[in-house]
Short mmCIF file of C-alpha atoms and ligand atoms in Angstrom, two decimals:
data_model
loop_
_atom_site.label_atom_id
_atom_site.label_comp_id
_atom_site.label_asym_id
_atom_site.label_seq_id
_atom_site.Cartn_x
_atom_site.Cartn_y
_atom_site.Cartn_z
CA UNK A 464 0.02 0.09 0.02
CA UNK A 465 1.65 3.27 -1.07
CA UNK A 466 -1.14 5.71 -0.84
CA UNK A 467 -1.98 7.39 2.61
CA UNK A 468 -4.12 5.48 5.07
CA UNK A 469 -4.58 7.15 8.56
CA UNK A 470 -5.81 5.51 11.65
CA UNK A 471 -6.65 8.22 14.08
CA UNK A 472 -6.98 7.00 17.73
CA UNK A 473 -8.03 9.51 20.35
CA UNK A 474 -9.36 9.35 23.91
CA UNK A 475 -8.72 10.54 27.54
CA UNK A 476 -5.67 9.71 29.69
CA UNK A 477 -4.59 6.13 30.15
CA UNK A 478 -7.46 4.76 28.17
CA UNK A 479 -5.34 2.21 26.48
CA UNK A 480 -4.93 4.03 23.15
CA UNK A 481 -1.10 3.78 23.18
CA UNK A 482 -1.07 0.15 23.59
CA UNK A 483 -3.91 -0.37 20.89
CA UNK A 484 -1.97 1.91 18.56
CA UNK A 485 1.09 0.16 18.80
CA UNK A 486 -0.48 -3.20 18.21
CA UNK A 487 -2.49 -1.98 15.29
CA UNK A 488 0.48 -0.41 13.74
CA UNK A 489 2.46 -3.57 13.96
CA UNK A 490 -0.44 -5.68 12.78
CA UNK A 491 -1.04 -3.72 9.54
CA UNK A 492 2.51 -2.68 8.99
CA UNK A 493 1.76 1.03 9.51
CA UNK A 494 4.04 3.77 11.08
CA UNK A 495 3.07 4.87 14.57
CA UNK A 496 3.21 8.27 16.20
CA UNK A 497 2.47 8.82 19.85
CA UNK A 498 1.48 12.57 19.60
CA UNK A 499 1.23 12.69 23.49
CA UNK A 500 5.02 12.46 23.31
CA UNK A 501 5.33 15.59 21.52
CA UNK A 502 3.36 17.46 24.30
CA UNK A 503 5.30 15.67 27.05
CA UNK A 504 8.63 16.62 25.57
CA UNK A 505 7.52 20.26 25.40
CA UNK A 506 6.18 20.10 28.86
CA UNK A 507 9.38 18.66 30.11
CA UNK A 508 11.39 21.50 28.49
CA UNK A 509 9.04 23.93 30.26
CA UNK A 510 9.95 22.38 33.63
CA UNK A 511 13.69 23.05 32.64
CA UNK A 512 12.92 26.61 32.11
CA UNK A 513 12.61 26.87 28.43
CA UNK A 514 9.79 28.87 26.88
CA UNK A 515 7.25 26.24 25.76
CA UNK A 516 6.23 27.94 22.48
CA UNK A 517 9.91 28.12 21.47
CA UNK A 518 10.27 24.54 22.68
CA UNK A 519 7.56 23.40 20.33
CA UNK A 520 8.89 25.48 17.41
CA UNK A 521 12.28 23.93 17.80
CA UNK A 522 11.40 20.37 18.77
CA UNK A 523 13.80 17.66 17.57
CA UNK A 524 13.63 14.00 17.36
CA UNK A 525 16.13 13.48 20.24
CA UNK A 526 13.92 15.51 22.43
CA UNK A 527 11.49 12.60 22.30
CA UNK A 528 14.03 10.43 24.00
CA UNK A 529 14.43 12.66 27.12
CA UNK A 530 14.26 10.73 30.43
CA UNK A 531 11.10 10.39 32.41
CA UNK A 532 8.68 11.56 29.58
CA UNK A 533 6.24 8.89 30.56
CA UNK A 534 6.17 10.02 34.24
CA UNK A 535 3.42 11.77 36.02
CA UNK A 536 5.22 15.22 36.15
CA UNK A 537 5.75 15.23 32.35
CA UNK A 538 2.05 14.39 31.67
CA UNK A 539 0.91 17.17 33.91
CA UNK A 540 3.21 19.74 32.34
CA UNK A 541 2.13 18.35 28.91
CA UNK A 542 -1.61 19.05 29.51
CA UNK A 543 -0.65 22.66 30.80
CA UNK A 544 1.23 23.58 27.72
CA UNK A 545 -1.21 21.91 25.48
CA UNK A 546 -3.73 24.66 26.06
CA UNK A 547 -1.50 27.23 24.19
CA UNK A 548 -2.87 27.72 20.70
CA UNK A 549 0.47 28.81 19.04
CA UNK A 550 2.21 25.94 20.64
CA UNK A 551 -0.27 23.46 19.14
CA UNK A 552 0.03 25.26 15.84
CA UNK A 553 3.81 24.67 15.78
CA UNK A 554 3.19 20.93 15.91
CA UNK A 555 0.40 20.52 13.36
CA UNK A 556 2.55 20.23 10.05
CA UNK A 557 4.66 17.51 11.46
CA UNK A 558 1.77 15.54 12.58
CA UNK A 559 -0.16 16.10 9.35
CA UNK A 560 2.82 15.01 7.21
CA UNK A 561 3.19 11.82 9.30
CA UNK A 562 -0.66 11.02 9.08
CA UNK A 563 -0.58 11.20 5.28
CA UNK A 564 2.81 9.51 4.63
CA UNK A 565 2.90 6.76 1.93
CA UNK A 566 2.18 3.45 3.33
CA UNK A 567 -0.07 4.52 6.11
CA UNK A 568 0.11 5.60 9.74
CA UNK A 569 -1.51 5.37 13.17
CA UNK A 570 -1.54 8.39 15.32
CA UNK A 571 -2.80 8.51 18.81
CA UNK A 572 -3.75 11.61 20.84
CA UNK A 573 -6.67 13.94 21.64
CA UNK A 574 -7.32 15.83 18.40
CA UNK A 575 -6.13 13.52 15.69
CA UNK A 576 -9.65 12.66 14.21
CA UNK A 577 -11.00 16.29 14.74
CA UNK A 578 -8.10 18.63 13.89
CA UNK A 579 -4.95 16.92 12.65
CA UNK A 580 -6.50 14.53 10.26
CA UNK A 581 -10.28 14.90 9.83
CA UNK A 582 -9.85 12.86 6.57
CA UNK A 583 -8.49 9.85 8.47
CA UNK A 584 -9.96 6.61 7.04
CA UNK A 585 -10.46 5.08 10.49
CA UNK A 586 -11.22 7.06 13.62
CA UNK A 587 -11.51 5.29 16.96
CA UNK A 588 -12.45 7.01 20.36
CA UNK A 589 -11.01 4.84 23.28
CA UNK A 590 -12.46 5.28 26.73
CA UNK A 591 -12.65 3.63 30.01
CA UNK A 592 -14.01 4.71 33.50
CA UNK A 593 -11.59 7.02 35.32
CA UNK A 594 -11.16 4.46 38.05
CA UNK A 595 -10.12 1.76 35.50
CA UNK A 596 -7.78 4.19 33.74
CA UNK A 597 -6.25 5.38 36.97
CA UNK A 598 -5.67 1.75 38.04
CA UNK A 599 -3.90 0.89 34.83
CA UNK A 600 -1.71 4.02 35.01
CA UNK A 601 -0.97 3.40 38.65
CA UNK A 602 0.49 0.02 37.77
CA UNK A 603 2.58 1.41 34.94
CA UNK A 604 3.92 4.20 37.08
CA UNK A 605 4.87 1.85 40.04
CA UNK A 606 6.46 -0.63 37.53
CA UNK A 607 8.70 2.19 36.37
CA UNK A 608 9.77 2.90 40.01
CA UNK A 609 7.66 6.09 40.52
CA UNK A 610 6.31 6.44 44.00
CA UNK A 611 2.60 7.24 44.00
CA UNK A 612 -0.79 6.14 45.19
CA UNK A 613 -3.84 4.98 43.28
CA UNK A 614 -5.71 8.10 44.70
CA UNK A 615 -3.05 10.48 43.54
CA UNK A 616 -3.06 8.98 39.96
CA UNK A 617 -6.90 9.20 39.90
CA UNK A 618 -6.74 12.87 40.85
CA UNK A 619 -4.24 13.62 38.17
CA UNK A 620 -6.17 11.77 35.60
CA UNK A 621 -9.34 13.57 36.45
CA UNK A 622 -7.70 16.90 36.46
CA UNK A 623 -5.89 16.29 33.20
CA UNK A 624 -8.96 15.11 31.51
CA UNK A 625 -10.98 18.30 32.62
CA UNK A 626 -8.13 20.49 31.31
CA UNK A 627 -7.98 18.57 27.97
CA UNK A 628 -11.84 18.57 27.54
CA UNK A 629 -12.38 22.28 28.41
CA UNK A 630 -9.49 24.07 26.54
CA UNK A 631 -10.71 26.31 23.73
CA UNK A 632 -8.23 24.92 21.03
CA UNK A 633 -8.48 21.44 19.92
CA UNK A 634 -10.23 20.14 23.07
CA UNK A 635 -10.49 16.28 23.64
CA UNK A 636 -13.67 15.03 22.02
CA UNK A 637 -14.74 12.21 19.67
CA UNK A 638 -15.10 13.10 15.86
CA UNK A 639 -18.70 12.73 14.75
CA UNK A 640 -17.72 9.62 12.69
CA UNK A 641 -15.46 8.07 15.33
CA UNK A 642 -16.12 4.49 16.39
CA UNK A 643 -16.31 4.40 20.27
CA UNK A 644 -14.40 1.73 22.16
CA UNK A 645 -15.10 1.44 25.82
CA UNK A 646 -12.34 -0.74 27.30
CA UNK A 647 -13.54 -0.62 31.02
CA UNK A 648 -14.38 -4.27 31.02
CA UNK A 649 -12.14 -5.42 28.11
CA UNK A 650 -8.82 -7.04 28.42
CA UNK A 651 -6.06 -5.53 26.17
CA UNK A 652 -6.31 -8.40 23.60
CA UNK A 653 -9.98 -7.93 23.06
CA UNK A 654 -9.42 -4.17 22.82
CA UNK A 655 -6.76 -4.72 20.00
CA UNK A 656 -9.09 -7.23 18.24
CA UNK A 657 -11.93 -4.71 18.31
CA UNK A 658 -9.58 -1.89 16.96
CA UNK A 659 -8.18 -4.27 14.31
CA UNK A 660 -11.77 -5.17 13.03
CA UNK A 661 -12.44 -1.49 12.55
CA UNK A 662 -9.31 -1.00 10.48
CA UNK A 663 -9.77 -4.28 8.62
CA UNK A 664 -13.28 -3.27 7.66
CA UNK A 665 -11.99 -0.03 5.92
CA UNK A 666 -9.06 -1.62 4.35
CA UNK A 667 -11.34 -4.19 2.75
CA UNK A 668 -13.64 -1.59 1.55
CA UNK A 669 -10.81 -0.01 -0.33
CA UNK A 670 -9.98 -3.40 -2.05
O1 CDP B 1425 -0.70 8.64 27.94
P1 CDP B 1425 -1.81 9.57 28.40
O2 CDP B 1425 -2.98 9.24 27.61
O3 CDP B 1425 -1.89 9.66 29.79
O4 CDP B 1425 -1.17 10.91 27.89
P2 CDP B 1425 -0.59 11.51 26.50
O5 CDP B 1425 -1.38 10.92 25.36
O6 CDP B 1425 0.91 11.04 26.52
O7 CDP B 1425 -0.80 13.15 26.54
C1 CDP B 1425 -0.25 13.85 27.47
C2 CDP B 1425 -1.02 15.16 27.41
O8 CDP B 1425 -0.62 15.74 26.23
C3 CDP B 1425 -2.54 15.05 27.51
O9 CDP B 1425 -3.08 15.13 28.74
C4 CDP B 1425 -2.88 16.36 26.50
O10 CDP B 1425 -3.02 17.61 27.42
C5 CDP B 1425 -1.71 16.56 25.69
N1 CDP B 1425 -2.02 16.21 24.24
C6 CDP B 1425 -2.85 16.86 23.52
O11 CDP B 1425 -3.25 18.08 23.97
N2 CDP B 1425 -3.01 16.49 22.19
C7 CDP B 1425 -2.58 15.29 21.76
N3 CDP B 1425 -2.70 15.09 20.38
C8 CDP B 1425 -1.87 14.50 22.43
C9 CDP B 1425 -1.66 14.91 23.87
#
């Protein structure tokens, strides 16, 4: 497949979209971009004292390999810088070019199906209850050696979701034509299988 084929996977914090995206990309031989990492890298730079708009304008591939980008502090900083319209604008071209690259791509984030790639062939909106999401993220964070409690993670997830949903520019919301995937009562293999079915359906439509 040489023409563009975009799978847009959006959803709130720790909904499972990252794991689903990686698995779908691997299964269908598509490139994958975790767009949250762009915002986390900019957030981490802000914590080091860099102006976040300049950080976004000058973001480089190696910035995405900074330590602790998957931690709670980078997540919180990411959602704070993500409300700045000029900062989001600086990251649009890179994400759009990635989405429409030859051979196809999976992008996961908050605004992929609504703003970055409204023409995406497949749009999924992955959700789960806040408690389930906080539990999953708690297990990930302690596995990485972060010291935290499940209550603290739940409070962070709820605060970040509110900030992401209520911002004026590119708020977190499902595209009108997105397929909803509530993973609250699904194990990860069933969630991946459901996402793969949605992709397969579109690919076979194309012939
Ligand atoms: O992994 P998790 O779902 O917790 O977060 P993430 O996808 O890495 O995103 C971190 C933060 O970046 C989010 O809370 C958003 O504020 C922001 N973000 C965004 O605004 N737009 C995106 N396309 C991706 C992330």
